[in-house]
Amino acid sequence: MSPALPSLTVEADRVHGELEALAALVEPDLPGWTRTALGPVDRQARELVRRWMRDAGLETHVDGAGNIFGRLRGTGSGRTLMVGSHTDTVVGGGRFDGIVGVVGALEAVRALREADVRLEHDLVVVDFFHEEPNEFGLSCVGSRAMVGELTQAHLELRDEQGRTLADALATVDVDPSALLAARHDFTGVDAFVELHIEQGPYLEEHGSQIGLVESITGISRFRALFSGQADHAGTAPMDRRRDAGCAAAGTVLAVERIAGEGMQSRGTSGQLTFTPAAVNVVTERAEFRGEFRGPEAEWLRSAQDALTSAAQDEGARRDVDVEVEWLPLQEPMPMSGGVVSVLGDVVDGLGLSSTRLFSGAEHDAALMARAVPTGMLFVPSRDGRSHCPEEWTDLPDVAAGVTALTHSLVALDRRDPPPDWDGAPG
Ligand code: HGY
Ligand code: MN
Ligand code: MN
């Protein structure tokens, strides 16, 4: 039997106000609600989040990786619970992805304090730096650094202009050497919980208010480069061209074909460029980035082999040189069975309907799960849309998620001893 839930009030209007305030801090001249981590506005948003943390009574600090932490002291067990998400967005993104999890965690703190519910654990709210992938193909920069999986090789990744990730980070005041040293000490951390929008149609289609995430997708990202020969578009015979653009286009279609052959697998191409970018010149050089996702590491490895060989075939047919560079594969990550079952009991106790599901989206929780027992709560996304301006979750659904999150923190705090955190890697 779960203990009775304390009386806690989540104020949906406060959550709404903070969602609106962050939605106002966007990059001019870009579509949707764009606030990229390496762009000009993200810092302002993060300063605002830090101010909200202080206003909520948290002691704040920023680590070398740019992650913002706000600590609510507990009554003294010396142990910690962590909660949070991210506030950066993709280009042309929405107002909810990640942001709901940060403002939701802040509202949880306010609800606990106003109800005078003291936790034994310290509660640490995190706004993770730079969750969304950048033009270097790297995502979850802040949480990756926290779990010690960010390396010098990542910092040396280059964009198309030849700029390194380290150079780009310096422009937003993140010192690359501090980032490498930002490994977090997780001693005494009993659990991490992230509230997030689902970003897909499953909850809406099943009429569920809450999603209990069982595992998070694996991801394999690559950069493909094609080098051919520039020629005159009107005179170069079709059978003598070395058209790098056509080899790249064939490889983009191979991503779609390979992903279509797996179970619950996905494949996407983006950031395609042709050089020279002229309608009357055969393309000399083409480059694009792509990724595969899926619940099985074995399938991801086979997709890497299949794509590399498809790209080589596309190049060989046209005498185009091909290079495919893969980032280290990010393995699919199960959530802690123990944490998920605590979240499930809380959601049932609140009378909310729920479904267990797999996350095809990536999250800081997938990195945190490498270091600490982790669980995620999802709230529904209208029409399953996300990473677009139409991304939307109704305020009552957000509030239900924040209520579930707040009670989950209380339940995790009161578990003594902590449940059998099966599913968490040792
Ligand atoms: O790309 C993702 O899945 C996440 O939304 N960052
Ligand atoms: Mn996202
Ligand atoms: Mn997100």
Tab-separated table of C-alpha atoms and ligand atoms in Angstrom:
chain	number	residue	atom	x	y	z
A	1	MET	CA	0.000	0.000	0.000
A	2	SER	CA	1.303	3.484	-0.868
A	3	PRO	CA	1.111	6.032	1.959
A	4	ALA	CA	-1.614	8.701	1.657
A	5	LEU	CA	-0.705	11.609	-0.629
A	6	PRO	CA	-0.160	14.950	1.111
A	7	SER	CA	-2.287	17.934	0.138
A	8	LEU	CA	-0.340	19.952	-2.456
A	9	THR	CA	-1.563	22.660	-4.817
A	10	VAL	CA	-0.009	23.205	-8.199
A	11	GLU	CA	-0.839	26.646	-9.624
A	12	ALA	CA	-1.389	26.228	-13.366
A	13	ASP	CA	-1.353	30.016	-13.865
A	14	ARG	CA	2.211	30.307	-12.579
A	15	VAL	CA	3.326	27.531	-14.895
A	16	HIS	CA	1.544	29.250	-17.777
A	17	GLY	CA	3.192	32.599	-16.930
A	18	GLU	CA	6.671	31.054	-17.030
A	19	LEU	CA	5.953	29.198	-20.276
A	20	GLU	CA	4.873	32.525	-21.787
A	21	ALA	CA	7.888	34.399	-20.426
A	22	LEU	CA	10.291	31.903	-22.016
A	23	ALA	CA	8.280	31.913	-25.254
A	24	ALA	CA	8.974	35.656	-25.456
A	25	LEU	CA	12.739	35.092	-25.410
A	26	VAL	CA	13.334	33.849	-28.932
A	27	GLU	CA	15.758	34.546	-31.764
A	28	PRO	CA	14.463	37.236	-34.085
A	29	ASP	CA	14.290	36.355	-37.787
A	30	LEU	CA	13.985	32.624	-37.156
A	31	PRO	CA	10.706	30.669	-37.391
A	32	GLY	CA	8.703	29.311	-34.470
A	33	TRP	CA	10.035	29.668	-30.945
A	34	THR	CA	13.735	29.336	-31.630
A	35	ARG	CA	16.243	29.525	-28.780
A	36	THR	CA	19.288	27.470	-29.729
A	37	ALA	CA	21.920	26.831	-27.080
A	38	LEU	CA	24.689	28.344	-29.209
A	39	GLY	CA	22.506	31.272	-30.298
A	40	PRO	CA	22.236	34.806	-28.928
A	41	VAL	CA	19.179	34.473	-26.656
A	42	ASP	CA	19.612	31.251	-24.691
A	43	ARG	CA	21.845	32.871	-22.077
A	44	GLN	CA	19.149	35.434	-21.275
A	45	ALA	CA	16.576	32.656	-20.845
A	46	ARG	CA	18.875	30.731	-18.568
A	47	GLU	CA	19.537	33.806	-16.445
A	48	LEU	CA	15.775	34.168	-16.102
A	49	VAL	CA	15.463	30.522	-15.011
A	50	ARG	CA	18.193	31.071	-12.452
A	51	ARG	CA	16.327	34.095	-11.104
A	52	TRP	CA	13.125	32.014	-10.849
A	53	MET	CA	15.098	29.364	-8.952
A	54	ARG	CA	16.274	31.980	-6.436
A	55	ASP	CA	12.744	33.401	-6.144
A	56	ALA	CA	11.505	29.877	-5.380
A	57	GLY	CA	13.972	29.728	-2.476
A	58	LEU	CA	16.684	27.621	-4.116
A	59	GLU	CA	20.446	28.026	-3.696
A	60	THR	CA	21.790	28.220	-7.245
A	61	HIS	CA	25.021	27.529	-9.024
A	62	VAL	CA	26.195	26.905	-12.584
A	63	ASP	CA	28.707	24.129	-13.304
A	64	GLY	CA	31.511	24.165	-15.874
A	65	ALA	CA	29.181	22.668	-18.458
A	66	GLY	CA	26.669	25.515	-18.158
A	67	ASN	CA	24.078	23.421	-16.300
A	68	ILE	CA	22.079	25.490	-13.794
A	69	PHE	CA	21.323	23.876	-10.438
A	70	GLY	CA	18.939	25.049	-7.728
A	71	ARG	CA	19.031	23.261	-4.379
A	72	LEU	CA	16.241	23.079	-1.812
A	73	ARG	CA	17.795	21.852	1.424
A	74	GLY	CA	16.146	18.793	2.954
A	75	THR	CA	15.782	17.982	6.604
A	76	GLY	CA	19.101	16.232	6.661
A	77	SER	CA	19.387	12.716	5.281
A	78	GLY	CA	22.414	13.939	3.320
A	79	ARG	CA	20.877	12.341	0.245
A	80	THR	CA	19.560	14.012	-2.890
A	81	LEU	CA	16.782	13.782	-5.489
A	82	MET	CA	17.265	15.506	-8.844
A	83	VAL	CA	14.601	16.808	-11.207
A	84	GLY	CA	14.682	18.913	-14.373
A	85	SER	CA	14.974	19.187	-18.143
A	86	HIS	CA	16.213	21.762	-20.710
A	87	THR	CA	15.157	25.168	-22.038
A	88	ASP	CA	16.996	25.338	-25.386
A	89	THR	CA	15.023	24.548	-28.544
A	90	VAL	CA	15.529	23.354	-32.100
A	91	VAL	CA	15.331	25.922	-34.904
A	92	GLY	CA	11.637	26.484	-35.608
A	93	GLY	CA	10.688	24.580	-32.448
A	94	GLY	CA	7.870	25.020	-29.971
A	95	ARG	CA	7.204	26.364	-26.497
A	96	PHE	CA	6.955	23.123	-24.519
A	97	ASP	CA	9.774	20.687	-25.392
A	98	GLY	CA	12.029	20.593	-22.313
A	99	ILE	CA	10.607	23.820	-20.931
A	100	VAL	CA	7.647	22.062	-19.282
A	101	GLY	CA	10.101	19.947	-17.294
A	102	VAL	CA	12.032	22.955	-15.973
A	103	VAL	CA	9.104	25.194	-15.077
A	104	GLY	CA	7.255	22.095	-13.805
A	105	ALA	CA	10.131	21.321	-11.432
A	106	LEU	CA	10.111	24.930	-10.192
A	107	GLU	CA	6.374	24.737	-9.584
A	108	ALA	CA	6.890	21.480	-7.684
A	109	VAL	CA	9.303	23.308	-5.362
A	110	ARG	CA	6.829	26.147	-4.818
A	111	ALA	CA	3.968	23.700	-4.172
A	112	LEU	CA	6.047	21.793	-1.602
A	113	ARG	CA	7.131	24.951	0.181
A	114	GLU	CA	3.643	26.464	0.257
A	115	ALA	CA	2.174	23.246	1.677
A	116	ASP	CA	5.014	23.136	4.190
A	117	VAL	CA	5.947	19.646	3.029
A	118	ARG	CA	9.619	19.207	3.941
A	119	LEU	CA	11.593	16.526	2.159
A	120	GLU	CA	14.341	14.653	3.913
A	121	HIS	CA	16.366	14.646	0.721
A	122	ASP	CA	17.878	17.758	-0.760
A	123	LEU	CA	15.940	18.465	-3.946
A	124	VAL	CA	18.064	19.719	-6.857
A	125	VAL	CA	16.362	21.303	-9.876
A	126	VAL	CA	18.486	21.249	-13.056
A	127	ASP	CA	18.181	23.255	-16.258
A	128	PHE	CA	20.533	21.199	-18.447
A	129	PHE	CA	22.657	23.162	-20.899
A	130	HIS	CA	22.241	22.469	-24.618
A	131	GLU	CA	20.050	19.369	-24.942
A	132	GLU	CA	19.154	19.791	-28.613
A	133	PRO	CA	21.642	18.675	-31.278
A	134	ASN	CA	23.840	21.417	-32.750
A	135	GLU	CA	25.359	21.842	-36.200
A	136	PHE	CA	28.216	19.621	-34.990
A	137	GLY	CA	25.762	16.726	-34.546
A	138	LEU	CA	26.103	16.653	-30.737
A	139	SER	CA	23.165	16.716	-28.308
A	140	CYS	CA	22.722	16.610	-24.511
A	141	VAL	CA	25.968	18.535	-24.028
A	142	GLY	CA	25.353	19.468	-20.380
A	143	SER	CA	24.057	16.110	-19.158
A	144	ARG	CA	26.729	14.288	-21.200
A	145	ALA	CA	29.403	16.287	-19.393
A	146	MET	CA	27.776	15.564	-16.015
A	147	VAL	CA	28.026	11.794	-16.519
A	148	GLY	CA	31.599	12.024	-17.845
A	149	GLU	CA	30.769	11.068	-21.428
A	150	LEU	CA	31.859	14.287	-23.088
A	151	THR	CA	35.320	13.984	-24.593
A	152	GLN	CA	38.016	16.052	-26.276
A	153	ALA	CA	36.986	14.370	-29.562
A	154	HIS	CA	33.524	15.932	-29.188
A	155	LEU	CA	35.068	19.374	-28.697
A	156	GLU	CA	37.082	18.934	-31.896
A	157	LEU	CA	33.998	18.241	-34.041
A	158	ARG	CA	33.810	20.761	-36.902
A	159	ASP	CA	30.945	22.457	-38.664
A	160	GLU	CA	30.939	23.173	-42.395
A	161	GLN	CA	32.895	26.399	-41.936
A	162	GLY	CA	35.648	24.479	-40.147
A	163	ARG	CA	34.813	25.973	-36.757
A	164	THR	CA	35.215	23.556	-33.830
A	165	LEU	CA	32.584	22.892	-31.186
A	166	ALA	CA	35.060	24.279	-28.618
A	167	ASP	CA	35.160	27.594	-30.556
A	168	ALA	CA	31.372	27.723	-30.728
A	169	LEU	CA	30.996	27.048	-26.990
A	170	ALA	CA	33.428	29.842	-26.163
A	171	THR	CA	31.072	32.312	-27.904
A	172	VAL	CA	28.412	31.533	-25.291
A	173	ASP	CA	30.907	31.702	-22.422
A	174	VAL	CA	31.261	27.973	-21.859
A	175	ASP	CA	34.937	27.214	-21.281
A	176	PRO	CA	35.785	23.923	-23.077
A	177	SER	CA	38.242	22.756	-20.408
A	178	ALA	CA	35.737	23.470	-17.636
A	179	LEU	CA	33.182	21.493	-19.628
A	180	LEU	CA	35.472	18.456	-19.767
A	181	ALA	CA	35.998	18.727	-16.007
A	182	ALA	CA	32.303	19.075	-15.172
A	183	ARG	CA	31.732	15.444	-14.231
A	184	HIS	CA	29.128	15.513	-11.482
A	185	ASP	CA	29.536	13.702	-8.183
A	186	PHE	CA	26.412	11.565	-7.943
A	187	THR	CA	27.245	10.172	-4.508
A	188	GLY	CA	24.056	10.168	-2.447
A	189	VAL	CA	21.769	10.905	-5.393
A	190	ASP	CA	18.887	8.441	-5.094
A	191	ALA	CA	16.903	9.305	-8.224
A	192	PHE	CA	16.416	11.669	-11.170
A	193	VAL	CA	12.977	12.425	-12.633
A	194	GLU	CA	12.212	14.369	-15.828
A	195	LEU	CA	8.769	15.645	-16.826
A	196	HIS	CA	8.445	16.170	-20.601
A	197	ILE	CA	5.895	16.418	-23.376
A	198	GLU	CA	5.462	13.154	-25.265
A	199	GLN	CA	6.247	14.675	-28.700
A	200	GLY	CA	4.299	11.837	-30.370
A	201	PRO	CA	0.652	10.743	-30.715
A	202	TYR	CA	0.519	7.706	-28.394
A	203	LEU	CA	-1.003	9.243	-25.241
A	204	GLU	CA	-3.589	11.247	-27.153
A	205	GLU	CA	-4.604	8.187	-29.174
A	206	HIS	CA	-4.897	6.080	-26.017
A	207	GLY	CA	-6.740	8.760	-24.016
A	208	SER	CA	-4.029	8.736	-21.319
A	209	GLN	CA	-3.106	11.748	-19.212
A	210	ILE	CA	0.352	10.515	-18.250
A	211	GLY	CA	3.025	8.418	-19.960
A	212	LEU	CA	5.379	6.324	-17.841
A	213	VAL	CA	8.549	5.937	-19.886
A	214	GLU	CA	10.074	2.466	-19.814
A	215	SER	CA	13.050	3.129	-22.082
A	216	ILE	CA	14.575	5.802	-24.300
A	217	THR	CA	15.664	5.281	-27.874
A	218	GLY	CA	19.222	4.558	-28.962
A	219	ILE	CA	20.681	6.980	-31.516
A	220	SER	CA	23.364	6.713	-34.133
A	221	ARG	CA	24.337	9.941	-35.923
A	222	PHE	CA	26.640	10.459	-38.894
A	223	ARG	CA	28.095	13.037	-41.250
A	224	ALA	CA	28.406	12.056	-44.927
A	225	LEU	CA	30.750	13.902	-47.314
A	226	PHE	CA	30.742	13.485	-51.103
A	227	SER	CA	33.497	14.919	-53.360
A	228	GLY	CA	33.026	14.954	-57.111
A	229	GLN	CA	33.822	17.474	-59.839
A	230	ALA	CA	32.311	20.821	-60.823
A	231	ASP	CA	31.266	21.043	-64.482
A	232	HIS	CA	29.042	23.007	-66.826
A	233	ALA	CA	25.384	22.050	-66.376
A	234	GLY	CA	24.601	22.475	-70.069
A	235	THR	CA	27.565	20.752	-71.665
A	236	ALA	CA	28.856	18.009	-69.311
A	237	PRO	CA	27.373	14.728	-70.656
A	238	MET	CA	25.249	12.885	-68.122
A	239	ASP	CA	27.380	9.736	-68.263
A	240	ARG	CA	30.628	11.605	-67.605
A	241	ARG	CA	29.629	13.637	-64.576
A	242	ARG	CA	30.980	13.209	-61.098
A	243	ASP	CA	27.909	14.698	-59.428
A	244	ALA	CA	28.363	14.732	-55.642
A	245	GLY	CA	24.801	16.024	-55.180
A	246	CYS	CA	23.283	12.962	-56.843
A	247	ALA	CA	25.395	10.608	-54.691
A	248	ALA	CA	24.212	12.475	-51.563
A	249	ALA	CA	20.583	12.372	-52.710
A	250	GLY	CA	20.780	8.599	-53.264
A	251	THR	CA	22.200	8.208	-49.758
A	252	VAL	CA	19.384	10.295	-48.241
A	253	LEU	CA	16.912	7.871	-49.832
A	254	ALA	CA	18.929	4.948	-48.431
A	255	VAL	CA	18.425	6.363	-44.898
A	256	GLU	CA	14.666	6.275	-45.479
A	257	ARG	CA	14.761	2.746	-46.941
A	258	ILE	CA	16.946	1.260	-44.175
A	259	ALA	CA	14.883	2.831	-41.366
A	260	GLY	CA	11.691	1.524	-43.012
A	261	GLU	CA	13.007	-2.042	-42.744
A	262	GLY	CA	13.523	-2.061	-38.908
A	263	MET	CA	11.097	-2.506	-36.010
A	264	GLN	CA	10.113	0.833	-34.391
A	265	SER	CA	13.167	2.304	-36.123
A	266	ARG	CA	13.515	5.785	-37.542
A	267	GLY	CA	15.934	7.435	-39.966
A	268	THR	CA	16.228	11.140	-40.747
A	269	SER	CA	18.501	13.313	-42.869
A	270	GLY	CA	19.118	17.021	-42.394
A	271	GLN	CA	21.570	19.875	-42.935
A	272	LEU	CA	22.118	18.999	-46.610
A	273	THR	CA	24.401	21.372	-48.528
A	274	PHE	CA	25.603	21.383	-52.130
A	275	THR	CA	28.726	23.322	-53.189
A	276	PRO	CA	28.772	25.317	-55.329
A	277	ALA	CA	25.123	26.070	-54.730
A	278	ALA	CA	24.349	27.000	-58.317
A	279	VAL	CA	21.675	25.695	-60.652
A	280	ASN	CA	24.022	25.703	-63.650
A	281	VAL	CA	27.027	23.946	-62.085
A	282	VAL	CA	27.329	20.195	-61.450
A	283	THR	CA	27.746	19.811	-57.670
A	284	GLU	CA	31.351	19.298	-56.665
A	285	ARG	CA	30.844	18.700	-52.996
A	286	ALA	CA	27.845	17.652	-50.935
A	287	GLU	CA	27.478	17.071	-47.243
A	288	PHE	CA	24.661	16.090	-44.937
A	289	ARG	CA	24.014	14.795	-41.451
A	290	GLY	CA	21.657	12.001	-40.572
A	291	GLU	CA	20.625	9.695	-37.766
A	292	PHE	CA	19.003	6.367	-37.024
A	293	ARG	CA	17.006	5.663	-33.880
A	294	GLY	CA	15.490	2.539	-32.435
A	295	PRO	CA	15.043	0.436	-29.313
A	296	GLU	CA	17.718	-2.145	-30.281
A	297	ALA	CA	21.459	-1.464	-30.326
A	298	GLU	CA	22.026	-4.431	-32.626
A	299	TRP	CA	19.711	-2.996	-35.272
A	300	LEU	CA	21.437	0.395	-34.990
A	301	ARG	CA	24.798	-1.253	-35.671
A	302	SER	CA	23.433	-3.081	-38.694
A	303	ALA	CA	21.904	0.184	-39.971
A	304	GLN	CA	25.343	1.847	-39.736
A	305	ASP	CA	26.881	-0.880	-41.918
A	306	ALA	CA	24.002	-0.777	-44.401
A	307	LEU	CA	24.155	3.009	-44.750
A	308	THR	CA	27.939	3.157	-45.115
A	309	SER	CA	27.797	0.579	-47.857
A	310	ALA	CA	24.835	2.314	-49.598
A	311	ALA	CA	26.770	5.619	-49.588
A	312	GLN	CA	29.841	3.910	-51.056
A	313	ASP	CA	27.698	2.353	-53.826
A	314	GLU	CA	26.120	5.733	-54.623
A	315	GLY	CA	29.608	7.270	-54.854
A	316	ALA	CA	31.154	4.413	-56.880
A	317	ARG	CA	28.432	4.665	-59.544
A	318	ARG	CA	29.430	8.282	-60.165
A	319	ASP	CA	33.159	8.234	-59.409
A	320	VAL	CA	32.468	10.378	-56.351
A	321	ASP	CA	34.633	10.000	-53.223
A	322	VAL	CA	32.645	9.238	-50.070
A	323	GLU	CA	33.385	9.550	-46.368
A	324	VAL	CA	30.872	8.583	-43.664
A	325	GLU	CA	31.838	9.567	-40.109
A	326	TRP	CA	29.804	8.077	-37.237
A	327	LEU	CA	29.549	9.621	-33.791
A	328	PRO	CA	29.779	7.069	-30.946
A	329	LEU	CA	26.534	5.109	-30.818
A	330	GLN	CA	24.224	6.133	-27.994
A	331	GLU	CA	22.763	2.877	-26.667
A	332	PRO	CA	19.014	2.548	-25.930
A	333	MET	CA	18.524	3.282	-22.233
A	334	PRO	CA	16.013	1.546	-19.934
A	335	MET	CA	14.561	3.596	-17.102
A	336	SER	CA	14.894	2.245	-13.550
A	337	GLY	CA	12.100	-0.273	-12.934
A	338	GLY	CA	12.013	0.817	-9.290
A	339	VAL	CA	11.562	4.506	-10.099
A	340	VAL	CA	8.955	3.786	-12.792
A	341	SER	CA	6.933	1.728	-10.346
A	342	VAL	CA	6.977	4.550	-7.745
A	343	LEU	CA	5.820	7.007	-10.444
A	344	GLY	CA	3.112	4.550	-11.548
A	345	ASP	CA	1.766	4.153	-7.990
A	346	VAL	CA	1.632	7.935	-7.566
A	347	VAL	CA	-0.186	8.459	-10.860
A	348	ASP	CA	-2.713	5.740	-9.951
A	349	GLY	CA	-3.152	7.270	-6.483
A	350	LEU	CA	-3.958	10.635	-8.066
A	351	GLY	CA	-6.614	8.984	-10.251
A	352	LEU	CA	-4.794	9.922	-13.469
A	353	SER	CA	-4.929	7.566	-16.439
A	354	SER	CA	-1.553	6.349	-17.655
A	355	THR	CA	0.225	4.195	-20.214
A	356	ARG	CA	3.721	2.758	-20.173
A	357	LEU	CA	5.613	3.631	-23.323
A	358	PHE	CA	8.914	3.816	-25.189
A	359	SER	CA	10.426	7.235	-25.958
A	360	GLY	CA	11.503	7.746	-29.559
A	361	ALA	CA	12.752	11.201	-28.550
A	362	GLU	CA	16.087	11.694	-26.861
A	363	HIS	CA	16.266	13.196	-23.368
A	364	ASP	CA	18.767	14.284	-20.737
A	365	ALA	CA	17.208	11.436	-18.722
A	366	ALA	CA	18.951	8.942	-21.035
A	367	LEU	CA	22.319	10.349	-19.945
A	368	MET	CA	21.353	10.704	-16.300
A	369	ALA	CA	20.238	7.059	-16.263
A	370	ARG	CA	23.883	6.091	-16.778
A	371	ALA	CA	24.680	7.491	-13.335
A	372	VAL	CA	21.531	7.423	-11.238
A	373	PRO	CA	18.166	5.567	-11.093
A	374	THR	CA	15.958	7.556	-13.462
A	375	GLY	CA	12.325	7.846	-14.529
A	376	MET	CA	10.306	10.083	-16.865
A	377	LEU	CA	6.728	11.318	-16.931
A	378	PHE	CA	5.166	12.359	-20.255
A	379	VAL	CA	2.155	14.582	-20.894
A	380	PRO	CA	0.236	14.449	-24.206
A	381	SER	CA	1.220	16.413	-27.318
A	382	ARG	CA	-1.616	17.661	-29.528
A	383	ASP	CA	-1.699	15.669	-32.784
A	384	GLY	CA	1.661	14.241	-31.702
A	385	ARG	CA	3.393	17.308	-33.166
A	386	SER	CA	6.755	18.535	-31.845
A	387	HIS	CA	9.944	20.262	-33.062
A	388	CYS	CA	7.636	22.614	-34.949
A	389	PRO	CA	5.762	25.812	-34.057
A	390	GLU	CA	2.486	23.842	-33.772
A	391	GLU	CA	3.809	21.913	-30.747
A	392	TRP	CA	1.124	22.186	-28.051
A	393	THR	CA	-0.007	20.691	-24.742
A	394	ASP	CA	-3.184	21.929	-23.029
A	395	LEU	CA	-2.528	23.701	-19.728
A	396	PRO	CA	-4.646	21.244	-17.664
A	397	ASP	CA	-2.531	18.409	-19.076
A	398	VAL	CA	0.660	20.253	-18.142
A	399	ALA	CA	-0.744	20.871	-14.661
A	400	ALA	CA	-1.631	17.171	-14.256
A	401	GLY	CA	1.959	16.311	-15.164
A	402	VAL	CA	3.343	18.817	-12.647
A	403	THR	CA	1.028	17.431	-9.960
A	404	ALA	CA	2.240	13.894	-10.713
A	405	LEU	CA	5.842	15.105	-10.652
A	406	THR	CA	5.432	16.865	-7.295
A	407	HIS	CA	3.834	13.867	-5.610
A	408	SER	CA	6.424	11.560	-7.184
A	409	LEU	CA	9.199	13.556	-5.515
A	410	VAL	CA	7.450	13.159	-2.162
A	411	ALA	CA	6.993	9.420	-2.754
A	412	LEU	CA	10.647	8.959	-3.749
A	413	ASP	CA	11.701	10.947	-0.678
A	414	ARG	CA	9.636	8.751	1.621
A	415	ARG	CA	10.812	5.422	0.204
A	416	ASP	CA	12.956	3.971	2.945
A	417	PRO	CA	15.015	2.106	2.049
A	418	PRO	CA	14.973	3.148	-1.635
A	419	PRO	CA	13.121	0.579	-3.738
A	420	ASP	CA	14.981	-2.062	-5.663
A	421	TRP	CA	16.172	0.192	-8.463
A	422	ASP	CA	16.197	-2.553	-11.058
A	423	GLY	CA	16.824	-1.316	-14.579
A	424	ALA	CA	19.480	1.137	-13.440
A	425	PRO	CA	22.950	0.187	-14.550
A	426	GLY	CA	25.298	-0.474	-11.670
B	1	HGY	O1	16.037	15.066	-30.715
B	1	HGY	C1	15.355	14.688	-29.764
B	1	HGY	O2	14.803	13.597	-29.711
B	1	HGY	C2	15.117	15.579	-28.592
B	1	HGY	O3	13.889	16.192	-28.720
B	1	HGY	N1	16.166	16.453	-28.359
B	2	MN	MN	13.624	18.378	-28.675
B	3	MN	MN	13.293	17.834	-25.020
